[in-house]
Each structure stands twice: as structure tokens, then as C-alpha cells.
Coordinates of N, CA and C in Angstrom, one line a residue:
M51 N 99.8 95.8 140.4 CA 98.5 95.8 139.9 C 97.5 96.3 140.9
S52 N 97.8 96.3 142.2 CA 96.9 96.7 143.3 C 96.5 98.2 143.1
N53 N 97.5 99.0 142.7 CA 97.2 100.4 142.5 C 96.3 100.6 141.3
M54 N 96.5 99.8 140.3 CA 95.6 99.9 139.1 C 94.1 99.5 139.5
V55 N 94.0 98.5 140.3 CA 92.7 98.0 140.8 C 92.0 99.1 141.6
T56 N 92.7 99.7 142.5 CA 92.2 100.8 143.3 C 91.8 102.0 142.4
N57 N 92.6 102.3 141.5 CA 92.3 103.5 140.5 C 91.0 103.1 139.7
L58 N 90.9 101.9 139.2 CA 89.8 101.6 138.4 C 88.5 101.6 139.2
K59 N 88.6 101.1 140.4 CA 87.4 101.1 141.3 C 87.0 102.6 141.6
R60 N 87.9 103.4 141.8 CA 87.6 104.8 142.0 C 86.9 105.5 140.8
V61 N 87.4 105.2 139.6 CA 86.8 105.8 138.4 C 85.4 105.2 138.2
Y62 N 85.3 103.8 138.5 CA 84.0 103.2 138.3 C 83.0 103.8 139.2
K63 N 83.4 104.2 140.4 CA 82.4 104.8 141.4 C 82.0 106.2 140.9
M64 N 82.6 106.8 140.0 CA 82.2 108.1 139.4 C 81.2 107.9 138.3
A65 N 80.9 106.7 137.9 CA 80.0 106.4 136.8 C 78.6 106.7 137.2
T66 N 77.9 107.4 136.4 CA 76.4 107.7 136.6 C 75.6 106.4 136.1
P67 N 74.4 106.4 136.5 CA 73.6 105.3 135.9 C 73.6 105.2 134.4
E68 N 73.7 106.4 133.8 CA 73.7 106.5 132.3 C 75.0 105.9 131.8
H69 N 76.1 106.2 132.4 CA 77.4 105.6 132.0 C 77.3 104.1 132.1
I70 N 76.8 103.6 133.2 CA 76.7 102.1 133.4 C 75.8 101.5 132.3
K71 N 74.7 102.1 132.1 CA 73.8 101.5 131.1 C 74.4 101.5 129.7
A72 N 75.0 102.7 129.3 CA 75.6 102.8 128.0 C 76.8 101.9 127.9
G73 N 77.6 101.8 128.9 CA 78.8 101.0 128.9 C 78.5 99.5 128.7
K74 N 77.4 99.1 129.4 CA 77.0 97.7 129.3 C 76.6 97.3 127.9
L75 N 76.1 98.3 127.2 CA 75.6 98.0 125.9 C 76.5 98.4 124.7
W76 N 77.6 99.1 125.1 CA 78.5 99.8 124.1 C 79.0 98.8 123.0
Y77 N 79.5 97.7 123.4 CA 80.1 96.7 122.4 C 79.0 96.0 121.7
T78 N 77.9 95.7 122.3 CA 76.7 95.1 121.7 C 76.2 96.0 120.6
E79 N 76.1 97.3 120.9 CA 75.7 98.3 119.9 C 76.7 98.5 118.8
A80 N 78.0 98.4 119.1 CA 79.0 98.5 118.1 C 79.0 97.3 117.2
H81 N 78.7 96.1 117.7 CA 78.5 94.9 116.9 C 77.3 95.1 116.0
A82 N 76.2 95.6 116.5 CA 75.0 95.8 115.7 C 75.3 96.8 114.5
F83 N 76.1 97.8 114.8 CA 76.5 98.8 113.8 C 77.3 98.0 112.7
C84 N 78.2 97.2 113.1 CA 79.0 96.4 112.1 C 78.1 95.4 111.3
V85 N 77.2 94.8 112.0 CA 76.2 93.9 111.3 C 75.5 94.7 110.2
D86 N 75.0 95.8 110.5 CA 74.3 96.7 109.6 C 75.1 97.0 108.4
L87 N 76.4 97.4 108.6 CA 77.3 97.7 107.5 C 77.6 96.5 106.7
A88 N 77.7 95.3 107.3 CA 78.0 94.1 106.6 C 76.8 93.8 105.6
I89 N 75.6 94.0 106.1 CA 74.4 93.7 105.3 C 74.3 94.7 104.2
R90 N 74.5 96.0 104.5 CA 74.4 97.0 103.5 C 75.4 96.9 102.4
H91 N 76.6 96.5 102.7 CA 77.7 96.4 101.7 C 78.0 95.0 101.3
N92 N 77.2 94.1 101.7 CA 77.4 92.7 101.3 C 78.9 92.2 101.6
V93 N 79.3 92.5 102.8 CA 80.7 92.2 103.2 C 80.6 91.3 104.5
E94 N 81.5 90.4 104.6 CA 81.5 89.5 105.8 C 81.7 90.3 107.1
I95 N 81.0 89.9 108.1 CA 81.1 90.7 109.4 C 82.5 90.8 109.9
D96 N 83.3 89.7 109.8 CA 84.7 89.8 110.3 C 85.5 90.9 109.6
K97 N 85.3 91.1 108.3 CA 85.9 92.1 107.5 C 85.5 93.5 108.0
V98 N 84.2 93.7 108.3 CA 83.7 95.0 108.7 C 84.3 95.3 110.1
V99 N 84.3 94.4 111.0 CA 84.8 94.6 112.3 C 86.3 94.9 112.2
G100 N 87.0 94.1 111.4 CA 88.4 94.4 111.2 C 88.7 95.8 110.6
I101 N 88.0 96.2 109.7 CA 88.1 97.6 109.1 C 87.9 98.6 110.2
L102 N 86.8 98.5 110.9 CA 86.5 99.4 112.0 C 87.6 99.5 113.0
S103 N 88.1 98.3 113.4 CA 89.1 98.2 114.4 C 90.5 98.8 114.0
V104 N 90.9 98.5 112.8 CA 92.2 99.0 112.3 C 92.2 100.5 112.1
L105 N 91.0 101.0 111.8 CA 90.9 102.5 111.7 C 90.7 103.2 113.0
S106 N 90.7 102.5 114.1 CA 90.4 103.1 115.4 C 91.4 103.9 116.1
P107 N 92.7 103.6 116.0 CA 93.7 104.3 116.8 C 93.7 105.8 116.6
Q108 N 93.7 106.5 117.7 CA 93.8 107.9 117.8 C 92.8 108.7 117.0
V109 N 91.5 108.1 116.9 CA 90.4 108.9 116.4 C 89.2 108.7 117.3
S110 N 88.3 109.6 117.2 CA 87.1 109.5 118.0 C 86.2 108.5 117.4
W111 N 85.2 108.0 118.2 CA 84.3 107.0 117.8 C 83.5 107.4 116.6
P112 N 82.9 108.7 116.6 CA 82.2 109.1 115.3 C 83.1 109.1 114.1
V113 N 84.3 109.6 114.2 CA 85.2 109.6 113.1 C 85.5 108.1 112.6
N114 N 85.7 107.2 113.6 CA 86.0 105.8 113.3 C 84.9 105.2 112.5
K115 N 83.7 105.4 113.0 CA 82.5 104.8 112.3 C 82.3 105.4 110.9
Q116 N 82.5 106.7 110.8 CA 82.4 107.3 109.4 C 83.5 106.8 108.5
A117 N 84.7 106.7 109.0 CA 85.8 106.2 108.1 C 85.5 104.8 107.6
A118 N 85.0 103.9 108.5 CA 84.6 102.6 108.1 C 83.5 102.6 107.0
Q119 N 82.5 103.4 107.3 CA 81.4 103.5 106.3 C 81.9 104.0 105.0
N120 N 82.7 105.0 105.0 CA 83.3 105.6 103.7 C 84.1 104.5 103.0
L121 N 85.0 103.8 103.7 CA 85.8 102.9 103.1 C 85.0 101.8 102.4
L122 N 84.0 101.3 103.1 CA 83.2 100.2 102.5 C 82.4 100.7 101.3
A123 N 82.0 102.0 101.4 CA 81.2 102.6 100.3 C 82.0 103.0 99.1
T124 N 83.2 103.5 99.3 CA 83.9 104.1 98.2 C 85.4 103.6 98.1
G125 N 85.9 102.9 99.1 CA 87.3 102.5 99.1 C 88.2 103.5 99.6
D126 N 87.7 104.7 100.1 CA 88.5 105.7 100.6 C 87.9 106.3 101.9
C127 N 88.7 107.1 102.6 CA 88.3 107.6 103.9 C 88.5 109.1 104.0
P128 N 87.7 109.9 103.2 CA 87.9 111.4 103.3 C 87.6 111.9 104.7
G129 N 88.4 112.8 105.2 CA 88.2 113.3 106.5 C 88.8 112.5 107.6
Y130 N 89.4 111.4 107.3 CA 89.9 110.5 108.4 C 91.1 111.2 109.0
T131 N 91.2 111.3 110.3 CA 92.2 112.0 111.0 C 93.3 111.1 111.7
G132 N 93.1 109.8 111.5 CA 94.0 108.8 112.1 C 95.3 108.6 111.2
Y133 N 96.0 107.5 111.5 CA 97.2 107.2 110.8 C 96.8 106.8 109.4
K134 N 97.5 107.4 108.4 CA 97.2 107.1 107.0 C 97.5 105.6 106.7
A135 N 98.5 105.0 107.3 CA 98.9 103.6 107.1 C 97.7 102.7 107.4
N136 N 96.8 103.2 108.3 CA 95.7 102.3 108.7 C 94.6 102.2 107.6
I137 N 94.6 103.2 106.7 CA 93.7 103.1 105.5 C 94.1 102.0 104.6
A138 N 95.4 101.9 104.4 CA 96.0 100.8 103.6 C 95.7 99.4 104.3
K139 N 95.8 99.4 105.6 CA 95.4 98.1 106.3 C 94.0 97.8 106.1
A140 N 93.1 98.8 106.2 CA 91.7 98.6 106.1 C 91.3 98.1 104.6
R141 N 92.0 98.6 103.7 CA 91.8 98.2 102.3 C 92.3 96.7 102.1
N142 N 93.4 96.4 102.8 CA 93.9 95.1 102.7 C 92.9 94.1 103.3
I143 N 92.3 94.4 104.4 CA 91.2 93.5 105.0 C 90.1 93.4 104.0
L144 N 89.6 94.5 103.5 CA 88.5 94.5 102.5 C 88.8 93.6 101.3
Q145 N 90.1 93.6 100.9 CA 90.4 92.8 99.7 C 90.8 91.4 100.0
G146 N 90.6 91.0 101.3 CA 90.8 89.6 101.6 C 92.0 89.2 102.4
G147 N 92.8 90.3 102.8 CA 94.0 90.0 103.6 C 93.7 89.4 104.9
D148 N 94.6 88.7 105.5 CA 94.5 88.1 106.8 C 94.1 89.1 107.8
I149 N 93.0 89.0 108.4 CA 92.5 90.0 109.4 C 93.4 90.1 110.6
Q150 N 93.6 89.0 111.3 CA 94.4 89.1 112.5 C 95.8 89.6 112.3
Q151 N 96.4 89.1 111.2 CA 97.8 89.6 110.9 C 97.8 91.1 110.6
T152 N 96.8 91.6 109.9 CA 96.7 93.0 109.5 C 96.4 93.8 110.7
L153 N 95.6 93.4 111.7 CA 95.3 94.2 112.8 C 96.5 94.5 113.7
G154 N 97.4 93.5 113.8 CA 98.5 93.7 114.7 C 99.8 94.1 113.9
H155 N 99.8 94.1 112.6 CA 101.1 94.2 111.9 C 101.6 95.7 111.9
G156 N 102.8 95.8 112.3 CA 103.6 97.1 112.1 C 103.0 98.3 112.9
T157 N 102.4 98.1 114.0 CA 101.9 99.2 114.8 C 102.0 98.9 116.3
R158 N 102.3 100.0 117.0 CA 102.3 99.8 118.4 C 101.0 99.7 119.0
Y159 N 99.9 99.9 118.3 CA 98.6 99.7 118.8 C 98.0 98.3 118.5
G160 N 98.8 97.4 118.1 CA 98.3 96.1 117.7 C 97.5 95.4 118.8
A161 N 98.0 95.4 120.0 CA 97.2 94.7 121.1 C 95.9 95.4 121.3
K162 N 95.9 96.7 121.2 CA 94.6 97.5 121.4 C 93.6 97.2 120.3
V163 N 94.1 97.2 119.1 CA 93.3 96.9 117.9 C 92.7 95.5 117.9
Q164 N 93.6 94.5 118.3 CA 93.1 93.1 118.3 C 92.0 92.9 119.4
A165 N 92.2 93.6 120.6 CA 91.2 93.5 121.6 C 89.9 94.2 121.2
F166 N 90.0 95.3 120.5 CA 88.9 96.1 120.1 C 88.1 95.2 119.1
F167 N 88.8 94.5 118.2 CA 88.1 93.6 117.2 C 87.4 92.5 118.0
D168 N 88.0 91.9 119.0 CA 87.4 90.8 119.7 C 86.2 91.3 120.5
N169 N 86.3 92.4 121.1 CA 85.2 93.0 121.9 C 84.0 93.3 121.0
I170 N 84.2 93.8 119.9 CA 83.1 94.2 119.0 C 82.6 92.9 118.3
R171 N 83.4 92.0 117.9 CA 83.0 90.8 117.1 C 82.2 89.9 118.1
F172 N 82.7 89.8 119.3 CA 82.1 88.8 120.3 C 81.7 89.5 121.6
P173 N 80.8 90.5 121.6 CA 80.6 91.3 122.7 C 80.1 90.6 124.0
T174 N 79.4 89.5 123.8 CA 78.9 88.7 124.9 C 79.8 87.6 125.4
E175 N 80.9 87.4 124.6 CA 81.8 86.3 124.9 C 83.3 86.8 125.2
S176 N 83.7 87.9 124.7 CA 85.1 88.3 124.8 C 85.5 88.6 126.2
F177 N 86.7 88.1 126.5 CA 87.3 88.4 127.8 C 88.6 89.3 127.6
M178 N 88.7 89.9 126.5 CA 89.8 90.9 126.2 C 89.4 92.3 126.7
V179 N 90.4 93.1 126.9 CA 90.1 94.5 127.3 C 90.8 95.4 126.3
T180 N 90.1 96.3 125.8 CA 90.7 97.3 124.9 C 91.4 98.4 125.7
V181 N 92.7 98.3 125.7 CA 93.6 99.2 126.5 C 93.9 100.4 125.5
D182 N 93.2 101.4 125.7 CA 93.5 102.7 124.9 C 93.9 103.8 125.9
T183 N 94.0 105.0 125.4 CA 94.5 106.1 126.2 C 93.6 106.3 127.4
H184 N 92.3 106.2 127.2 CA 91.4 106.4 128.4 C 91.6 105.3 129.4
A185 N 91.8 104.1 128.9 CA 92.0 103.0 129.9 C 93.3 103.2 130.7
L186 N 94.3 103.8 130.0 CA 95.6 104.2 130.7 C 95.3 105.2 131.8
R187 N 94.6 106.3 131.4 CA 94.3 107.4 132.3 C 93.7 106.8 133.6
A188 N 92.7 105.9 133.4 CA 92.0 105.4 134.6 C 92.9 104.5 135.4
A189 N 93.6 103.6 134.7 CA 94.5 102.6 135.5 C 95.6 103.3 136.2
F190 N 96.1 104.3 135.7 CA 97.3 105.0 136.3 C 96.9 106.3 137.0
D191 N 95.6 106.7 137.0 CA 95.2 107.9 137.7 C 95.9 109.1 137.2
I192 N 96.0 109.3 135.9 CA 96.6 110.4 135.3 C 95.8 111.0 134.1
V193 N 95.9 112.2 133.9 CA 95.2 112.9 132.8 C 96.1 112.9 131.5
D194 N 97.3 113.3 131.6 CA 98.2 113.4 130.5 C 99.1 112.1 130.5
V195 N 98.9 111.3 129.5 CA 99.7 110.0 129.5 C 101.0 110.3 128.8
P196 N 102.1 110.1 129.6 CA 103.4 110.4 129.0 C 103.7 109.4 127.9
R197 N 104.4 109.9 126.9 CA 104.7 109.1 125.7 C 105.4 107.8 126.1
A198 N 106.3 107.8 127.1 CA 107.0 106.6 127.5 C 106.1 105.6 128.1
L199 N 105.1 106.0 128.8 CA 104.1 105.1 129.4 C 103.3 104.5 128.3
S200 N 102.8 105.3 127.4 CA 102.0 104.9 126.3 C 102.8 103.8 125.5
R201 N 104.0 104.1 125.2 CA 104.8 103.1 124.4 C 105.0 101.8 125.3
A202 N 105.3 102.0 126.5 CA 105.5 100.8 127.4 C 104.2 99.9 127.4
V203 N 103.1 100.5 127.4 CA 101.8 99.8 127.5 C 101.5 99.1 126.1
F204 N 101.7 99.9 125.1 CA 101.3 99.4 123.8 C 102.3 98.4 123.2
E205 N 103.5 98.5 123.7 CA 104.6 97.6 123.1 C 105.1 96.6 124.1
S206 N 104.5 96.3 125.2 CA 105.1 95.4 126.2 C 104.0 94.6 126.9
S207 N 104.5 93.8 127.9 CA 103.6 93.0 128.7 C 102.8 93.8 129.7
L208 N 103.1 95.1 129.8 CA 102.3 96.0 130.7 C 100.8 96.0 130.3
N209 N 100.6 95.8 129.0 CA 99.2 95.7 128.5 C 98.5 94.6 129.2
A210 N 99.1 93.4 129.3 CA 98.5 92.3 130.0 C 98.2 92.5 131.4
E211 N 99.1 93.3 132.1 CA 98.9 93.6 133.5 C 97.6 94.5 133.6
I212 N 97.5 95.5 132.7 CA 96.3 96.4 132.8 C 95.1 95.6 132.5
Q213 N 95.1 94.7 131.5 CA 94.0 93.8 131.2 C 93.6 93.0 132.5
L214 N 94.6 92.5 133.2 CA 94.3 91.7 134.4 C 93.6 92.5 135.4
A215 N 94.0 93.8 135.6 CA 93.4 94.7 136.6 C 92.0 94.9 136.2
Y216 N 91.7 95.2 134.9 CA 90.3 95.4 134.5 C 89.5 94.1 134.7
K217 N 90.0 93.0 134.4 CA 89.3 91.7 134.6 C 89.0 91.5 136.1
H218 N 89.9 91.8 137.0 CA 89.7 91.6 138.4 C 88.6 92.6 138.9
V219 N 88.6 93.8 138.5 CA 87.6 94.8 138.9 C 86.2 94.4 138.3
A220 N 86.2 94.0 137.0 CA 85.0 93.6 136.4 C 84.3 92.5 137.1
L221 N 85.1 91.5 137.6 CA 84.5 90.4 138.3 C 83.8 90.8 139.6
G222 N 84.4 91.8 140.2 CA 83.8 92.3 141.5 C 82.5 93.0 141.3
Y223 N 82.3 93.6 140.1 CA 81.1 94.3 139.8 C 80.1 93.5 138.9
N224 N 80.4 92.2 138.7 CA 79.6 91.3 137.9 C 79.4 91.8 136.5
L225 N 80.5 92.3 135.9 CA 80.5 92.8 134.6 C 81.5 92.0 133.7
R226 N 81.3 92.0 132.4 CA 82.3 91.5 131.5 C 83.4 92.5 131.5
P227 N 84.6 92.1 131.2 CA 85.8 93.0 131.2 C 85.5 94.2 130.2
C228 N 85.0 93.8 129.0 CA 84.8 94.9 128.0 C 83.7 95.9 128.4
Q229 N 82.7 95.4 129.2 CA 81.7 96.3 129.8 C 82.3 97.3 130.7
L230 N 83.1 96.8 131.6 CA 83.8 97.7 132.6 C 84.7 98.7 131.8
Q231 N 85.4 98.2 130.9 CA 86.3 99.1 130.1 C 85.4 100.2 129.4
A232 N 84.3 99.8 128.8 CA 83.4 100.8 128.2 C 82.8 101.8 129.2
I233 N 82.4 101.3 130.3 CA 81.9 102.2 131.3 C 83.0 103.2 131.8
I234 N 84.2 102.7 132.0 CA 85.3 103.6 132.4 C 85.7 104.5 131.3
W235 N 85.7 104.0 130.1 CA 85.9 104.9 128.9 C 85.0 106.1 128.9
L236 N 83.7 105.8 129.1 CA 82.7 106.9 129.1 C 82.9 107.9 130.3
V237 N 83.3 107.4 131.5 CA 83.5 108.3 132.6 C 84.8 109.1 132.3
V238 N 85.8 108.5 131.9 CA 87.1 109.3 131.6 C 86.8 110.3 130.5
K239 N 86.1 109.9 129.5 CA 85.9 110.8 128.4 C 85.1 112.0 128.9
D240 N 84.1 111.8 129.8 CA 83.3 112.9 130.3 C 83.9 113.7 131.4
N241 N 84.9 113.1 132.1 CA 85.3 113.8 133.3 C 86.8 114.0 133.4
L242 N 87.6 113.1 132.8 CA 89.1 113.1 133.1 C 90.0 113.4 132.0
S243 N 89.5 113.7 130.8 CA 90.3 113.9 129.7 C 90.1 115.4 129.2
H244 N 91.0 115.8 128.4 CA 90.9 117.2 127.8 C 89.9 117.3 126.8

């Protein structure tokens, strides 16, 4: 874990004041986006956050938001570039399926999706860390994430070790773990990814 802590601190030091400000607000703003969708579509907030979360793997944030909006408005996700199975999961949540079970069911991204749900649903209370590809890049100081590492993180206890490293670093900077993750996500997106 010490190498991950060192790597995360190094990436955090690359953050601009804009990254820090945006990262601190990222999950609060995502929550507000979901509240707005819940009101506009007369759907419970947990369902909206669940839909947004389950549609998140391997898509950009703008595509993720648009897919959730489309699904709530029409029941479909035209232009969605993620896993097609996730559209069925999103529909299941909308139709009253068990959200937590649906978030983690049958996917190697279950832990990521469940953390993303918790971070968005409870942005000022959550202690989970959304471990996505950008989080891996920062924790392991790599640009190209090998498939084997990705699988190991998303399918094993290595996810918990990465979360622990983020929590340790967040404490040192007086940040919530999800705030640190969002700041690092912004830095990696701007500087360290293709």
C-alpha cells in the first residue's frame, strides 16, 4: 500500500486549484444532477442514482449523464457506448428491481458501481472510493492499465487495498475519500490518460 500512497500523493500534487475546487464539489454536483432528474421524471432518487451508476462503466461522464436522462425519458439509451447489458440493469432498477443487487450483479465492475452509487447518493457522508481506470492509473503510476491488473482490481480484494490507500491520503489532506478520488480523476483525465 505504501507505493500506492506515494503515487496518489504525487498525482494530488499535480492538481491545480481548479482541479481541487471541482473535485471537492464533483459528487455534490452529481447528486444535484440526480435530484433534478428525480424531480423531472417523478422517480425516487435512489432509482435515479442507481440508473446513473449502473450505466457508468467504460463511458465518459457526459455519455453517462445523457444515457440516464434518455432512459428516464424514453426507456432507452440511444447513443450509449457502454455495455448493452447495463441498459437492461438500468431498466430493472427503473421497474423496481433491487438496486444494490442490480448494481453488483454479473459484472466485474460491481464494486466500482456500488461505490459510485454511494458517493453520489451520499456525497457528504460516503467513505467509499470509486475505483475506476483513472484511479488505477494514479494508484499504480501507469498510463496503460493491463487487462490482468484491471481484472485483479475489479474482481478481488485489491479493490479494498486501493480504497484504503485513497482513504489514508484523503485523511492527510483533510478531504473525504470521494473528494480525493474526484480530484485525482480530474488530474489523471487531464494529464495522464490517452
